[in-house]
CSV table of C-alpha atoms in Angstrom, one decimal:
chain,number,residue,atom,x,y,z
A,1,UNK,CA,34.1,70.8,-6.8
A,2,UNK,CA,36.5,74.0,-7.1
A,3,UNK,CA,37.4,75.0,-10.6
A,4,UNK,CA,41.2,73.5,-11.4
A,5,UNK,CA,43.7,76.6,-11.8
A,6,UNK,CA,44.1,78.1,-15.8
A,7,UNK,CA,47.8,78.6,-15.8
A,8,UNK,CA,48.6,81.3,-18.8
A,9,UNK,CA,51.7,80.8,-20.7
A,10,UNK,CA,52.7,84.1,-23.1
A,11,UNK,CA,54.9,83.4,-26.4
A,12,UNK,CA,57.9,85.5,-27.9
A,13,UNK,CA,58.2,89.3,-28.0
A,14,UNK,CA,55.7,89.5,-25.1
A,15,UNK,CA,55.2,88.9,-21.3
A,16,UNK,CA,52.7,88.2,-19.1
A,17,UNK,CA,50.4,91.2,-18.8
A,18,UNK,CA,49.4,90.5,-22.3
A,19,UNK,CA,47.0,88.5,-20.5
A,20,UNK,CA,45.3,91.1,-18.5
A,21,UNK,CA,41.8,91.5,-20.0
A,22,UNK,CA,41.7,87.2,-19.9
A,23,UNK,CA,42.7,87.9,-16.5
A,24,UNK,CA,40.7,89.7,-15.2
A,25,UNK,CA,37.1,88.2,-17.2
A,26,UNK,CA,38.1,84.4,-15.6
A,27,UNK,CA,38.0,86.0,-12.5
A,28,UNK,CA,35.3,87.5,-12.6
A,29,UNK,CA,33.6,83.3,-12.9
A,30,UNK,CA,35.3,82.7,-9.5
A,31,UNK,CA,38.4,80.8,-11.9
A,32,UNK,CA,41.8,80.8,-10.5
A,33,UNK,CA,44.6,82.0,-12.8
A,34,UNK,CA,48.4,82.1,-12.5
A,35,UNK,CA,50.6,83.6,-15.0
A,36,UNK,CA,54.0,82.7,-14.8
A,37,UNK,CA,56.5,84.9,-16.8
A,38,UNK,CA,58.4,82.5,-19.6
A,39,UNK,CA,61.8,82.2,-19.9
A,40,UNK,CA,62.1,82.3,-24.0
A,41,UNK,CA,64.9,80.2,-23.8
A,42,UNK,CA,64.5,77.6,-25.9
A,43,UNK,CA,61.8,74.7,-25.7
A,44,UNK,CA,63.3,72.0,-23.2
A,45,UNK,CA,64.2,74.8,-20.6
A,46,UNK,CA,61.1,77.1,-21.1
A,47,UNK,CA,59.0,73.7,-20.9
A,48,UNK,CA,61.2,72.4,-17.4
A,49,UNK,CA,60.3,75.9,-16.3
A,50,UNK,CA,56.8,75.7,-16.3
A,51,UNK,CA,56.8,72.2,-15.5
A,52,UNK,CA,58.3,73.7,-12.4
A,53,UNK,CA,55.4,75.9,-11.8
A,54,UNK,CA,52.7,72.9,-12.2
A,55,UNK,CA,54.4,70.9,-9.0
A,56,UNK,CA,53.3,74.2,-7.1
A,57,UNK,CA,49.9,74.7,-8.5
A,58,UNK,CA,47.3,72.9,-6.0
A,59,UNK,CA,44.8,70.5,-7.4
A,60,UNK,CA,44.3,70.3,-11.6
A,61,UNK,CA,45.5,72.5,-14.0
A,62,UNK,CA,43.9,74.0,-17.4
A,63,UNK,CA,47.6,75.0,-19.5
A,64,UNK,CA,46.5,78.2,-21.9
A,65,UNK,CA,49.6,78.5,-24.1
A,66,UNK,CA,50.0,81.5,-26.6
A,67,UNK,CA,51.9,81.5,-29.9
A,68,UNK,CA,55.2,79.8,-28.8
A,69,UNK,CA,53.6,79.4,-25.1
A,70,UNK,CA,51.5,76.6,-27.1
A,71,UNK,CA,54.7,74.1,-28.0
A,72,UNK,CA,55.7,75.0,-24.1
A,73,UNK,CA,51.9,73.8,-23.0
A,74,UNK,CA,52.4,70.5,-25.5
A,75,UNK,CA,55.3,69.5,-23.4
A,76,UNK,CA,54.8,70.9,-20.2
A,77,UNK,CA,51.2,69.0,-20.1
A,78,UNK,CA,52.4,66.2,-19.9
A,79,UNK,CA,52.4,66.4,-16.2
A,80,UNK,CA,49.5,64.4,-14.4
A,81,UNK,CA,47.5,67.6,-12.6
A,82,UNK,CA,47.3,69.0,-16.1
A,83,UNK,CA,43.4,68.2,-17.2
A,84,UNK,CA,43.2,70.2,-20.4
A,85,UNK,CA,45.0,72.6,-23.1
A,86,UNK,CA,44.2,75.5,-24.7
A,87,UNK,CA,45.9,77.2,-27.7
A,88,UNK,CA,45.3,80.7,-28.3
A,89,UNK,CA,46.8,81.3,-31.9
A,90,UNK,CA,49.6,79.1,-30.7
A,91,UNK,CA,51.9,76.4,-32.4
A,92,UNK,CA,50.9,72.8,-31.8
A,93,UNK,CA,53.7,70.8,-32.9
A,94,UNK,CA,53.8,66.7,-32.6
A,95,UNK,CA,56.3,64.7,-30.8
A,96,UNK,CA,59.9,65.0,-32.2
A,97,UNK,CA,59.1,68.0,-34.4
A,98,UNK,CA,60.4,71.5,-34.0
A,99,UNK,CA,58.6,74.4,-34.7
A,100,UNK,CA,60.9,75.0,-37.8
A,101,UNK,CA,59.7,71.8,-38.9
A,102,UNK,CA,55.9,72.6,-38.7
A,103,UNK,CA,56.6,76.0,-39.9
A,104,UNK,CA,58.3,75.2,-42.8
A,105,UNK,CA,55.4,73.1,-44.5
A,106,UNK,CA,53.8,76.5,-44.8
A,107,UNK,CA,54.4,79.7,-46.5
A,108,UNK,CA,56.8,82.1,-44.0
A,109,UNK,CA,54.7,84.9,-42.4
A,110,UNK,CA,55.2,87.9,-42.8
A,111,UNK,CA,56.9,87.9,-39.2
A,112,UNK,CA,60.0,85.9,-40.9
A,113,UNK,CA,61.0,89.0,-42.5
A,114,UNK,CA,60.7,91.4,-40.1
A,115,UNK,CA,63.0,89.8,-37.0
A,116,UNK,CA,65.9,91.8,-35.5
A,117,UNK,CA,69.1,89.2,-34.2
A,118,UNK,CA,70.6,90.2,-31.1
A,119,UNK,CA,72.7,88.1,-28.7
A,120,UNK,CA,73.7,87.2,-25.5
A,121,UNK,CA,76.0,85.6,-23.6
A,122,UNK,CA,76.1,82.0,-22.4
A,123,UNK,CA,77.6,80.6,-19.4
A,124,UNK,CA,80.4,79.5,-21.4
A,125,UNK,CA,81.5,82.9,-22.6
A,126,UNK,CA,80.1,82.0,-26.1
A,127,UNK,CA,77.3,83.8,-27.3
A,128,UNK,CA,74.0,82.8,-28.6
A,129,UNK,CA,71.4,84.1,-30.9
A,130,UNK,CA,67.9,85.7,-29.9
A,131,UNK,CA,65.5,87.8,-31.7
A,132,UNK,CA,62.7,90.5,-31.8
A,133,UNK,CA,60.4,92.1,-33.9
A,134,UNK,CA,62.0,95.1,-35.9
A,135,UNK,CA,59.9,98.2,-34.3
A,136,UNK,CA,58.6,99.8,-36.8
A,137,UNK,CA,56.6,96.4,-38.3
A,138,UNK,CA,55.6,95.5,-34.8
A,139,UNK,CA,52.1,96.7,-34.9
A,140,UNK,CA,51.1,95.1,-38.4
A,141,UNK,CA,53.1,92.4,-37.4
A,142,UNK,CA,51.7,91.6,-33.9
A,143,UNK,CA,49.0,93.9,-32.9
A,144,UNK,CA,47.2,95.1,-36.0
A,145,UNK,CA,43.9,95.2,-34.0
A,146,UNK,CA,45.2,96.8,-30.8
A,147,UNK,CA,45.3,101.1,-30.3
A,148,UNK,CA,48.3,102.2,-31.9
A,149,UNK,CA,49.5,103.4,-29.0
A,150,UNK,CA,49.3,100.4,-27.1
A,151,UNK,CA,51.1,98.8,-30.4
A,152,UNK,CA,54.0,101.3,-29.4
A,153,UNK,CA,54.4,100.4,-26.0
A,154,UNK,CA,54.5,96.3,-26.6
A,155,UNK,CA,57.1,96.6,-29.3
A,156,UNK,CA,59.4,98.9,-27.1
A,157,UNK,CA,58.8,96.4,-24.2
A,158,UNK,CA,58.8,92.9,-26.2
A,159,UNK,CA,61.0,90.5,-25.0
A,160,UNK,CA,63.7,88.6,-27.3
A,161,UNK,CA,63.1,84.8,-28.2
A,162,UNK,CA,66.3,82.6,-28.1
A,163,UNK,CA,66.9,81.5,-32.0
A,164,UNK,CA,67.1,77.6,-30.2
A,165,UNK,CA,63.8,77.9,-30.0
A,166,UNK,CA,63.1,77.3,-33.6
A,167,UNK,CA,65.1,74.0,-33.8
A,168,UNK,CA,64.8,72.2,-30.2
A,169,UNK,CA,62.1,69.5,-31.3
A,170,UNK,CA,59.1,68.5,-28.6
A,171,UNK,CA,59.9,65.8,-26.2
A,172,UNK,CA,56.5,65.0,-26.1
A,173,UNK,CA,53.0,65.8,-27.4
A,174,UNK,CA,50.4,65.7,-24.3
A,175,UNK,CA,47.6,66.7,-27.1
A,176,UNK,CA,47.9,62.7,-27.7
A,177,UNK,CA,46.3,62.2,-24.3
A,178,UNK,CA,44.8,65.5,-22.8
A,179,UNK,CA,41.4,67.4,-24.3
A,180,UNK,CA,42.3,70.3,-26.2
A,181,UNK,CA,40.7,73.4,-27.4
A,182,UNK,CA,41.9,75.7,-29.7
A,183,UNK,CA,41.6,79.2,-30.9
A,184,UNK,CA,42.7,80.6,-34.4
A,185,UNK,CA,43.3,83.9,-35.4
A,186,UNK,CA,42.2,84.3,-38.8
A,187,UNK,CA,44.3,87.7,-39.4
A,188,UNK,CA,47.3,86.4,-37.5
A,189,UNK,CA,50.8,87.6,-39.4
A,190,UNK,CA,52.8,86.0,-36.8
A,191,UNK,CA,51.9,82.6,-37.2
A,192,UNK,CA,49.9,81.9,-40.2
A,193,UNK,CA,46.3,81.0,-39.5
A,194,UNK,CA,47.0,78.1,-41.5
A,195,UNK,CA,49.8,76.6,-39.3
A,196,UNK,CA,47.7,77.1,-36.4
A,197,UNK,CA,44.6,75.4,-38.0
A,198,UNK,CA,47.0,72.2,-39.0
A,199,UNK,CA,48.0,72.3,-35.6
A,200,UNK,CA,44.2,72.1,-33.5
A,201,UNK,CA,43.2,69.4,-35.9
A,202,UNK,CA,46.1,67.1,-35.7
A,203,UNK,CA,45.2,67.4,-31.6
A,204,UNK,CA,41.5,66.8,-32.5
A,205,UNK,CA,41.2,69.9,-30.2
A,206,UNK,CA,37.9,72.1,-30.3
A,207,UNK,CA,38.2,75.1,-32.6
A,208,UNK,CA,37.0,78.4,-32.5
A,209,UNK,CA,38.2,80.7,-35.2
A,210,UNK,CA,38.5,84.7,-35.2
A,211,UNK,CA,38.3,85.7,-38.8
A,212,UNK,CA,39.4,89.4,-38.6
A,213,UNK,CA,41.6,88.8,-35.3
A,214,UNK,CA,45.8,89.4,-35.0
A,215,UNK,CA,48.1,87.8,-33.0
A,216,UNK,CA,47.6,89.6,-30.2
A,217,UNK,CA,43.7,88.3,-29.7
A,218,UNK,CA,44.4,87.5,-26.1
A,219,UNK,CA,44.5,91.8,-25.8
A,220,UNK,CA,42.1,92.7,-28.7
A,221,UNK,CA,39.5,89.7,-27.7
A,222,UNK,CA,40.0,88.9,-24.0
A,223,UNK,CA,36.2,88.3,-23.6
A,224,UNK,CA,36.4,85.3,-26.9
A,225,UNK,CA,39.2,84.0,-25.3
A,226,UNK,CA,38.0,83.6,-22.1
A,227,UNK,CA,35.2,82.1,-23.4
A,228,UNK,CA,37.1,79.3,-24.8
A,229,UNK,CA,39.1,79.0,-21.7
A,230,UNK,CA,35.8,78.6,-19.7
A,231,UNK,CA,34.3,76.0,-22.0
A,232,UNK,CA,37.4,74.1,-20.9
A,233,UNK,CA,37.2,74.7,-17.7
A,234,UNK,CA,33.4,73.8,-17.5
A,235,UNK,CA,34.2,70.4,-19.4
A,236,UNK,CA,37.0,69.3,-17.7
A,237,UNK,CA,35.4,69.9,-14.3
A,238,UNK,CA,32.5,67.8,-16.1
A,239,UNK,CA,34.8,65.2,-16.2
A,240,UNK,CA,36.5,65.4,-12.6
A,241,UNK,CA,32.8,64.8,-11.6
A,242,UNK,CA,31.9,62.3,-13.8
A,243,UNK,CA,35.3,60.4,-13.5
A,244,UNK,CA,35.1,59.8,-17.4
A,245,UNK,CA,36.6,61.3,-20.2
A,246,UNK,CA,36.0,65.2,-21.0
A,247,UNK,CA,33.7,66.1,-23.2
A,248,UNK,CA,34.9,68.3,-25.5
């Protein structure tokens, strides 16, 4: 039986080649892997978007969802090829909560202070709120265990998240009825490894934790987040087989 498709969903001030190490090491166990670049528009249109994407992808579907990607995957995964969820220092948030909400019962990161507003415009002629890193406190921010030049490059090429976002609360939670796995960054200053450790055990999900890793793991551990990713992979293609549910 063919492995189901991982479909990789970046978060805010980022795109998709912040996947390329995870990339390239699912590959290399025969996995196919789409990355589809996200819209950071707000949660019910980022979410329709990739919903989009899943009526294309053939056959099941493993959603990987990073930092706001992982609210997009709780929605999104709803959708009946999706087979299994994976958050990769990612918000989990519950049905009818915004990430404001789940945010707010913890202390603010160190991120809250350190976000530049921009705007732009809407189709109505009014304009609308979005925000990015401030430069300077991207790397400790973001990337603390990334090359700093590397660092450099992401926060002159990190893309803005609409401030909606924030307040647009989750339609639904598919973590209520899909396996889920979950890795925590335990040096993570963009979302508090505390948040994301509510999170993965709220969705009963399977939790790896890297003590000493930032928010951007996915570039500084691709080989530990594959991992997890394959140990989905491997148990929801256990359960595909065995027509039962995945063992987790």
């Amino acid at each position: 039986m063919p492995h189901p498709t991982v479909v990789l969903v970046h978060g805010a001030f980022a795109d998709a080649t912040g996947w390329i190490g995870v990339i390239a090491e699912l590959r290399s166990s025969g996995i196919p892997v789409v990355a589809p670049p996200n819209p950071l528009r707000g949660l019910a249109s980022d979410a329709a978007y990739l919903a989009s994407v899943l009526t294309q992808v053939e056959g099941p579907a493993v959603l990987v969802g990073h930092a706001y990607g992982g609210a997009l995957i709780t929605v999104a995964g709803a959708a009946e090829n999706v087979v299994g969820l994976v958050y990769v220092a990612a918000y989990v948030p519950h049905e009818g909560e915004s990430l404001g909400q789940l945010q707010g019962s913890f202390p603010e990161p160190p991120l809250s202070g350190n976000l530049k507003e921009w705007t732009y415009p809407l189709h109505d002629g009014a304009r609308a709120v979005e925000v990015t890193i401030e430069e300077t406190a991207f790397p400790s921010v973001f990337a603390a265990d990334v090359p700093e030049d590397v660092a450099g490059v992401l926060a002159a090429t990190q893309r803005p998240l609409a401030a909606a976002a924030f307040t647009e609360t989750a339609a639904v939670a598919a973590w209520r009825t899909k396996p889920s796995w979950a890795l925590v960054a335990g040096a993570d200053r963009t979302i508090g490894p505390e948040v994301q450790r509510f999170g993965a055990a709220r969705a009963g999900a399977v939790v790896v934790e890297l003590p000493d890793a930032s928010h951007a793991v996915a570039l500084s551990e691709p080989t530990r987040v594959a991992d997890l990713i394959r140990a989905a992979v491997r148990a929801t293609s256990r359960d595909r087989r065995s027509g039962g549910p995945a063992t987790r």
